[in-house]
Structure formats: structure tokens, C-alpha cells
Tab-separated table of C-alpha atoms in Angstrom:
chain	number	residue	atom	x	y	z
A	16	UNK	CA	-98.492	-115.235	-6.666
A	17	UNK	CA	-98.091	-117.876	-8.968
A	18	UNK	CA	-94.336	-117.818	-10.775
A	19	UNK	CA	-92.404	-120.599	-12.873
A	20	UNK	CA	-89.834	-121.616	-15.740
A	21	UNK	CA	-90.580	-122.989	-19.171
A	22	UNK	CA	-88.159	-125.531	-20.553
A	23	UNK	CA	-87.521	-128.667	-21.455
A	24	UNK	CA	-85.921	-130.907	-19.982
A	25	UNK	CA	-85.947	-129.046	-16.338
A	26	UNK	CA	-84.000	-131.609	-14.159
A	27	UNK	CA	-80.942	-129.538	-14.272
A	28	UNK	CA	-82.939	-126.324	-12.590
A	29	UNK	CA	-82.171	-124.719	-9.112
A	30	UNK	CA	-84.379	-121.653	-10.491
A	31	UNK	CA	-87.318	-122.752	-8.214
A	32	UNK	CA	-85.153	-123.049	-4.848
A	33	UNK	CA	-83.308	-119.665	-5.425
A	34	UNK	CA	-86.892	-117.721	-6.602
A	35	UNK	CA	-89.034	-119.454	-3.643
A	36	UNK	CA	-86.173	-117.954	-1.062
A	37	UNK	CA	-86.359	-114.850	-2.735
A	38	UNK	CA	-90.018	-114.857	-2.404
A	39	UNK	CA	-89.735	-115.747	1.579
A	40	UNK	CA	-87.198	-113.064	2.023
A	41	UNK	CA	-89.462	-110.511	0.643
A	42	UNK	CA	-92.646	-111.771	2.900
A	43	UNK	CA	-94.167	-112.267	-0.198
A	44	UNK	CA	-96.765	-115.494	-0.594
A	45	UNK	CA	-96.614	-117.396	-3.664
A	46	UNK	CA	-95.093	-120.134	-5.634
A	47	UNK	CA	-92.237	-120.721	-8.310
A	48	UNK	CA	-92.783	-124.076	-10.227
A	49	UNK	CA	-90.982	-126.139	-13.122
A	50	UNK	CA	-93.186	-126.250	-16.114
A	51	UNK	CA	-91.575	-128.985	-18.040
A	52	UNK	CA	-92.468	-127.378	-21.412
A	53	UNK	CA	-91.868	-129.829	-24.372
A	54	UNK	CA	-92.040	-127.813	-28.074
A	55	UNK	CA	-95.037	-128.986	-29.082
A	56	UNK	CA	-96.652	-128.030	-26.211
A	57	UNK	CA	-95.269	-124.143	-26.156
A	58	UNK	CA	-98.680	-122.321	-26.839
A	59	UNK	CA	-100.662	-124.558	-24.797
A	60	UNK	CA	-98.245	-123.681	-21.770
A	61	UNK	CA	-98.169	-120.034	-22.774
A	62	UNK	CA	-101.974	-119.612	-22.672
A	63	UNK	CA	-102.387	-121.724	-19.112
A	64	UNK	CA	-99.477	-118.598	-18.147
A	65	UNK	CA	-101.754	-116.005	-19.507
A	66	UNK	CA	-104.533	-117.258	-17.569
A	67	UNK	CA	-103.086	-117.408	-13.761
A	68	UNK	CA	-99.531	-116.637	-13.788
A	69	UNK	CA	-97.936	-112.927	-12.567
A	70	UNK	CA	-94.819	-114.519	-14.671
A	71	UNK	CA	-92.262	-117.272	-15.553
A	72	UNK	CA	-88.650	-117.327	-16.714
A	73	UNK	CA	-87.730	-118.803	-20.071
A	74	UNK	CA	-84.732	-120.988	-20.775
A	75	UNK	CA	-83.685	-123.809	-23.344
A	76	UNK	CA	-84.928	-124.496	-25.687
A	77	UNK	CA	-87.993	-122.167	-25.856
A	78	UNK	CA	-85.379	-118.098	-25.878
A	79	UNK	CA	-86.349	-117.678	-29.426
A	80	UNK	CA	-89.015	-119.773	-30.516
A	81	UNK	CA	-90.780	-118.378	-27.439
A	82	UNK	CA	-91.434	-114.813	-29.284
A	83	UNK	CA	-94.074	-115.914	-31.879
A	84	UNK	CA	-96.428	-115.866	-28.594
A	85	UNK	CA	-95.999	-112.745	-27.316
A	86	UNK	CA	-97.801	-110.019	-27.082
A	87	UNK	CA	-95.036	-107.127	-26.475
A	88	UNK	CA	-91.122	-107.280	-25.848
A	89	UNK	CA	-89.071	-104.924	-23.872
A	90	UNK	CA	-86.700	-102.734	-26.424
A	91	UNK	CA	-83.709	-105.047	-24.455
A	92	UNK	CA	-85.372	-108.323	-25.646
A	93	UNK	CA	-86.479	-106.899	-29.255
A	94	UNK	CA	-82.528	-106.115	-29.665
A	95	UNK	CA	-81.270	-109.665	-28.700
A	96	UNK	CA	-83.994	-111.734	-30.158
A	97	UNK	CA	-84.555	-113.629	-27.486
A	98	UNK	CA	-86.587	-114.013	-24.128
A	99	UNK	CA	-85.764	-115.095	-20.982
A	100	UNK	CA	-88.660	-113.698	-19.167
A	101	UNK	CA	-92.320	-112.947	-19.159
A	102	UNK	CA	-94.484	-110.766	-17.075
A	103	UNK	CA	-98.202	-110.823	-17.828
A	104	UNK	CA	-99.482	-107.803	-17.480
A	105	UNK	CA	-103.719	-107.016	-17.904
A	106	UNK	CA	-103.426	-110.465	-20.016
A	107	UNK	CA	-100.770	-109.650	-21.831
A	108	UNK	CA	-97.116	-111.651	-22.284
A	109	UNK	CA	-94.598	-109.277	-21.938
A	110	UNK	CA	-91.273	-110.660	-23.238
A	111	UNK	CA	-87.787	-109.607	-21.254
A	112	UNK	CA	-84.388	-110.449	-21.201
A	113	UNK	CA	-82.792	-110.086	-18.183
A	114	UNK	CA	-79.625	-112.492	-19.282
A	115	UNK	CA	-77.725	-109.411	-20.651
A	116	UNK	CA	-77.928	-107.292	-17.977
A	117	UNK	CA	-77.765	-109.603	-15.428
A	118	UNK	CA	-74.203	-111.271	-17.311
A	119	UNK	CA	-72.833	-107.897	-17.122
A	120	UNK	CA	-73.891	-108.037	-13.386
A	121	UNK	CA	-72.113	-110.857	-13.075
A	122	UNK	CA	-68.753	-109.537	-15.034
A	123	UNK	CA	-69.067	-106.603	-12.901
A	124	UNK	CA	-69.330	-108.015	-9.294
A	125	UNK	CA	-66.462	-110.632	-10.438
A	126	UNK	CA	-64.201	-108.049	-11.073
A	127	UNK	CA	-63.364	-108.545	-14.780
A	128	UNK	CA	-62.725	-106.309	-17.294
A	129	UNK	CA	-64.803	-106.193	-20.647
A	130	UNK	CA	-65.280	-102.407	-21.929
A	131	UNK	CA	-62.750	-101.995	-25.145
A	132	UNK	CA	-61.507	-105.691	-25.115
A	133	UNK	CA	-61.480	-108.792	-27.728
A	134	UNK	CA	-64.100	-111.221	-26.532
A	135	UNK	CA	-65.153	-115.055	-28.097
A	136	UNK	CA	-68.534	-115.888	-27.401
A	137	UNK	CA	-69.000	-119.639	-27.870
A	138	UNK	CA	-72.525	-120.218	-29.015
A	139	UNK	CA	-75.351	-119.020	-31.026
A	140	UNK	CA	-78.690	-119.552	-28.820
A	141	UNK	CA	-81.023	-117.711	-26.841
A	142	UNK	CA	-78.197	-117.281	-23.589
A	143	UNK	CA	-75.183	-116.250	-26.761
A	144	UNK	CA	-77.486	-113.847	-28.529
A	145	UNK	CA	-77.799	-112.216	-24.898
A	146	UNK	CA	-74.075	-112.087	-23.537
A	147	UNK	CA	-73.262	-110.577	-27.709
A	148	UNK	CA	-75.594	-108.190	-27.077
A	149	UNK	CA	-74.495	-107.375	-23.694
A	150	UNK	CA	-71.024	-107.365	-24.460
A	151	UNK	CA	-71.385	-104.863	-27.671
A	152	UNK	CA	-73.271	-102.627	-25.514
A	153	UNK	CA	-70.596	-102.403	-22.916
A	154	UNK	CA	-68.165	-101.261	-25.555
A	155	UNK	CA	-66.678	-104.696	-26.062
A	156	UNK	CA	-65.095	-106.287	-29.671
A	157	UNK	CA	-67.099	-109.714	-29.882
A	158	UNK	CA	-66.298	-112.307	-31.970
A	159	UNK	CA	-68.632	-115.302	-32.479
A	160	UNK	CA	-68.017	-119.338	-32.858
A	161	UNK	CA	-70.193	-122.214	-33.359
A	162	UNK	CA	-70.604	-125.705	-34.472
A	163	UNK	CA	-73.643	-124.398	-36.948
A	164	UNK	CA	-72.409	-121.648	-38.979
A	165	UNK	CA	-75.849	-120.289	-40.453
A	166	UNK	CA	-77.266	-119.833	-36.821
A	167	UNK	CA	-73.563	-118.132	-35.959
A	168	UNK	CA	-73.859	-115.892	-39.092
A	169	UNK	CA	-77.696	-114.446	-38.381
A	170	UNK	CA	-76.123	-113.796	-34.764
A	171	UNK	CA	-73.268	-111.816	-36.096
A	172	UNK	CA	-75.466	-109.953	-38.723
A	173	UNK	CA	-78.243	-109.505	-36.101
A	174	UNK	CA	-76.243	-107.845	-33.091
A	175	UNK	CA	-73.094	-106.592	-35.245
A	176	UNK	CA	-70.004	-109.264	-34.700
A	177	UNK	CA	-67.696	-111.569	-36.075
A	178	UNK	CA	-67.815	-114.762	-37.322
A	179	UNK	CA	-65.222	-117.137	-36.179
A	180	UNK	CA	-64.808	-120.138	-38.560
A	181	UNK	CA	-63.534	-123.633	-37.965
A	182	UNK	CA	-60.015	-123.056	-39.454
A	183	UNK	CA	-60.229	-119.619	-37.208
A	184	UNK	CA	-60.861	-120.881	-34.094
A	185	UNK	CA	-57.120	-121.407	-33.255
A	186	UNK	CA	-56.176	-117.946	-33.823
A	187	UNK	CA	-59.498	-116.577	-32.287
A	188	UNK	CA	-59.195	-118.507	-28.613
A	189	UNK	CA	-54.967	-117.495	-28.458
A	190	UNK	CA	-55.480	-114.003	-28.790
A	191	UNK	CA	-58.800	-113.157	-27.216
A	192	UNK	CA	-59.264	-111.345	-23.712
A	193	UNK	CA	-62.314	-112.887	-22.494
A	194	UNK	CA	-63.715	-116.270	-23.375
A	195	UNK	CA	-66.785	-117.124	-22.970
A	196	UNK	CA	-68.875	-120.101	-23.150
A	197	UNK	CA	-72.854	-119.729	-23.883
A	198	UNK	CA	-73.136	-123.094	-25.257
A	199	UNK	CA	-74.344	-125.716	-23.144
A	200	UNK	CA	-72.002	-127.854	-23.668
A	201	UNK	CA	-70.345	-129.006	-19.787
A	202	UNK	CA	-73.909	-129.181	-19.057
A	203	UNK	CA	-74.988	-132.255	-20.793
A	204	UNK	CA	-71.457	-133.535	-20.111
A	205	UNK	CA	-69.236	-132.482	-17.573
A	206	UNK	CA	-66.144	-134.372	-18.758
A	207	UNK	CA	-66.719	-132.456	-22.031
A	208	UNK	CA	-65.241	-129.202	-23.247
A	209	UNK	CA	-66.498	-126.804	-25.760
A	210	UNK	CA	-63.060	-125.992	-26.860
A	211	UNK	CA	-60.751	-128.606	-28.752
A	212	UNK	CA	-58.544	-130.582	-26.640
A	213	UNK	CA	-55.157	-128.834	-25.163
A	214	UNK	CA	-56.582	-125.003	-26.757
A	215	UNK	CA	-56.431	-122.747	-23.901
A	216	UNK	CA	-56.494	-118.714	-23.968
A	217	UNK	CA	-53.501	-117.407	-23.492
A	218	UNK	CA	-54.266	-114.876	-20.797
A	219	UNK	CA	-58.123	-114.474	-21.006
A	220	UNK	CA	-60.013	-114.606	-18.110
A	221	UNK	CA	-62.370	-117.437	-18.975
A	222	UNK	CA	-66.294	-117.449	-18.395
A	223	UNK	CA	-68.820	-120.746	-18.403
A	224	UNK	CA	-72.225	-119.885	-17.908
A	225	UNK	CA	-72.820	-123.386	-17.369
A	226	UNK	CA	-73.553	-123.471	-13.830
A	227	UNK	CA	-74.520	-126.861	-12.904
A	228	UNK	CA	-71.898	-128.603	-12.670
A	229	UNK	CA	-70.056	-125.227	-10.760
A	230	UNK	CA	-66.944	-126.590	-12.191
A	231	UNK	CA	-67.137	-127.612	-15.824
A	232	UNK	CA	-64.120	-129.010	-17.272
A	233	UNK	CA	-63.535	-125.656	-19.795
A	234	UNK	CA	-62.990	-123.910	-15.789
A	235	UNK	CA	-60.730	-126.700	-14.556
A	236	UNK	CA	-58.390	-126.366	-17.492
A	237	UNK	CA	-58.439	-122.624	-17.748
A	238	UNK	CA	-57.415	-122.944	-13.590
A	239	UNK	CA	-54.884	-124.609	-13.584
A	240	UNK	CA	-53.018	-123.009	-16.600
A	241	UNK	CA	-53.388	-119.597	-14.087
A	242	UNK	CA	-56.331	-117.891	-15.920
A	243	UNK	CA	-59.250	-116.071	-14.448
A	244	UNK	CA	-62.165	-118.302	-13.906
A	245	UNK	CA	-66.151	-117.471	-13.586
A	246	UNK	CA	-68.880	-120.151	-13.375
A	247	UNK	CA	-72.481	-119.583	-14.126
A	248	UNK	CA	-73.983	-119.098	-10.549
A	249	UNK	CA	-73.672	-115.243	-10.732
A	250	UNK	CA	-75.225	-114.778	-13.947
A	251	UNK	CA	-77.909	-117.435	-13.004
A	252	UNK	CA	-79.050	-115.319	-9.970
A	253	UNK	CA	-78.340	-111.791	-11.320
A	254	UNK	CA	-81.065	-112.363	-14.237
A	255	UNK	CA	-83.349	-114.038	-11.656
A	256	UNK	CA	-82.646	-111.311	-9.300
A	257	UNK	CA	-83.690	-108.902	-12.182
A	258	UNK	CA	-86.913	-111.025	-13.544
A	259	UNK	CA	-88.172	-110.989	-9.471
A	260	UNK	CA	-88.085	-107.029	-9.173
A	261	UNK	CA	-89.934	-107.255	-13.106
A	262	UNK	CA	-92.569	-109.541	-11.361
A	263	UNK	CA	-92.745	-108.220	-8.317
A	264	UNK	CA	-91.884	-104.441	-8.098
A	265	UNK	CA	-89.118	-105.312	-4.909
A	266	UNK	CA	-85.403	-105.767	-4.902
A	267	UNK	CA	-84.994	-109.240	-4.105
A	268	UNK	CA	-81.721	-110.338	-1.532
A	269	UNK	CA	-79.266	-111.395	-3.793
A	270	UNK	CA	-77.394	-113.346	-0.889
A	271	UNK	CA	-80.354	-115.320	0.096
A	272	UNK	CA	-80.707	-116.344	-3.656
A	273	UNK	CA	-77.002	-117.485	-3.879
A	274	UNK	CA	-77.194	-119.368	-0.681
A	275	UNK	CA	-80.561	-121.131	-1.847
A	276	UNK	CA	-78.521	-121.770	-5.474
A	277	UNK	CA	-74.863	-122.891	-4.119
A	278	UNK	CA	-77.497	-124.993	-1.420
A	279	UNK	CA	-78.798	-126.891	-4.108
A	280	UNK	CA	-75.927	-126.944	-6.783
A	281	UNK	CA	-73.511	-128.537	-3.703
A	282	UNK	CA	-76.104	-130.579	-2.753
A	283	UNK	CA	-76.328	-132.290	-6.013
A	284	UNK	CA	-72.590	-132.819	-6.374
A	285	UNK	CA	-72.543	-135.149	-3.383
């Protein structure tokens, strides 16, 4: 069983790790591999999937751009306009997004709240246009800010929120009561924060789905001025957990994919 990720760059990944343990787990034979996927090379790598792959995962920068390939998408993945995994099925790409349920997962198993409350949403890419999505369908008010205001306005038209703008974002961050950030900002830079310097929540819990480094510096701030914290990891192994039953038919053991994550995350902070 031949499985893998598209993206580019890929150095940041611990997808393989956590799907190859799920794989072992289940007593299933097969392989998960890093396809290093530059843009121009997108259809090339989508037809050599096609051809010998039971499916791969999708992530940046390929979410959206991704769909002009595909042959079908799931009504969950038509909604959010974005893909963040593929199952070929009789030859056919299959498009899925398993980020929205699987952040929802993650909110869930954490403990905190999100049906009828005021939520930011940092972002306007593939992983944003998921947790919007997600959130609005969970009953949530959503709220939307990014550094590119066009992409931020098709999101909020697409999937039915608000815009935040710059002279907003004040206002938006103090009084909202979840934050989230779906850009990947922390990721390129840990020392780096998507939020202005000193502009906390006031009692938000606070959500990075950055999860490599486990603590960016948005969830070291939002710490130690007493909020709620959630890093990435639980998000990052719910929608894998989710793509691995699409793939495979069989609930995969979520705690053998966190150990095989948190394994290779705490590895790589040594």
C-alpha cells in the first residue's frame, strides 16, 4: 500500500513517522513517503499518484491549487475549497478534507468550548478555509484576519464570516473567545508571532495549529498571561487519523500516532 504527502518544502513533516506507525499498528504492509511537490510540478506528481498510489495527504502550498486535478471532492471539501486529502479510487482522485473535522476533534478532546462563541481565525489558506468552515458548522461566530485582504474577503464571502481589518484587529483579538492561528507563521519562525507585539486575548483560550515547533511563541505569551493554550499536534493527528480510515477502511490507534508525532517533534527540539 503505497501512501504519501504532497508539499513543498517537506522538511518540517512528521506525517510519514505518525502514518507508518499507524500502518504497523493496524498489521497493515505498506509505505507513507514525502513527495516534495514543487508547483510546477503538481500534475506531473498527481498523475504518478493516479497511477500506484491508494492515497496521499495534501498540505502547503498545494490545499487549493490542488483541486483543478481532481476528479471528484467530498461535499466537506467542495464546502471549504480546499483539499487536504486524496483517495484514488478505480483511477480516480478523490479530494477530502479531513482538517475540519479533525480541528474540531482536536477542540473537542482538549476540552474547549466553541458552539455559540466569538472566534478570530488568523489566516486565509487551505488549513483557515478549513477551521472557518469547521467552526461555522459547529455553531460558532467567526471572524477572519489577514495580511492579504482580497484572499481574507473571498474566505469570508465563501464560508459566511467577517472580515477583520488592520485598524480592527485591536478590537477583534480583546474581545474574542477563541483565537486561533491558521497561518503559518511560528512555523517559518519560531521567535515570531502572528499577532502584533504585547496584543494578547483577554480571556480566549488560544489555538496554534502550528505544530512544529510544539511551542510557538503566540502559545508562550498566551501561557503565561493565564490563557488556555492548544498546539497543533492534536489537529495534526486527528486529520491523519481520519485520512488513514479514508485510505484504508480501519480505525487507526490514535495513541500510537501521537507517540510516533511527539517522538519525532521532541526529537527535533534537542
Amino acid at each position: 500500500m503505497k501512501l504519501g504527502l504532497i508539499g513543498f518544502p517537506l522538511h518540517h513533516t512528521v506525517s510519514p513517522a505518525m502514518q507508518e506507525a499507524a500502518l504497523r499498528a493496524a498489521g497493515l504492509s505498506g509505505s507513507y513517503r514525502p513527495l516534495e511537490t514543487p508547483p510546477e510540478r503538481l500534475e506531473e506528481r498527481l498523475q504518478e499518484v493516479r497511477r500506484g498510489y491508494v492515497g496521499v495527504n495534501v498540505t502547503i502550498p498545494h490545499k487549493e491549487s490542488v483541486l483543478a486535478w481532481l476528479d471528484a471532492l467530498s461535499p466537506e471539501a467542495q464546502a471549504v475549497g480546499a483539499v487536504n486529502t486524496i483517495q484514488v479510487r478505480d483511477g480516480k482522485l478523490i479530494g477530502h478534507n479531513t482538517d475540519a473535522p479533525g480541528f474540531i476533534a482536536a477542540l473537542e478532546e482538549a476540552g474547549i468550548a466553541y458552539r455559540g462563541k466569538r472566534a478570530l481565525v488568523l489566516g486565509a489558506g487551505g488549513a483557515a478555509r478549513a477551521v472557518v468552515y469547521a467552526l461555522r458548522e459547529g455553531g460558532a461566530w467567526v471572524r477572519v484576519h489577514n495580511r492579504s485582504l482580497e484572499r481574507a474577503r473571498a474566505l469570508c464571502r465563501d464560508l459566511g464570516a467577517q472580515l477583520v481589518a488592520e485598524d480592527d484587529l485591536e478590537t477583534a483579538v480583546l474581545g474574542c473567545d477563541l483565537l486561533v492561528n491558521a497561518t503559518s507563521v511560528g512555523m517559518k519562525d519560531p521567535h515570531s508571532s502572528p499577532l502584533p507585539e504585547g496584543l494578547l486575548p483577554r480571556s480566549a483560550a488560544v489555538v496554534d495549529i502550528v505544530y512544529n515547533p510544539l511551542q510557538t511563541r503566540l502559545l508562550r505569551e498566551a501561557a503565561r498571561a493565564g490563557l488556555p493554550t492548544l498546539g497543533g499536534v492534536p489537529m495534526l493527528v486527528w486529520q491523519g487519523a481520519l485520512a488513514f480510515e479514508l485510505w484504508t477502511g480501519l480505525r487507526p490507534n490514535l495513541q500510537v500516532m501521537y507517540r510516533a508525532a511527539l517522538g519525532v517533534l521532541e526529537g527535533s527540539a534537542d
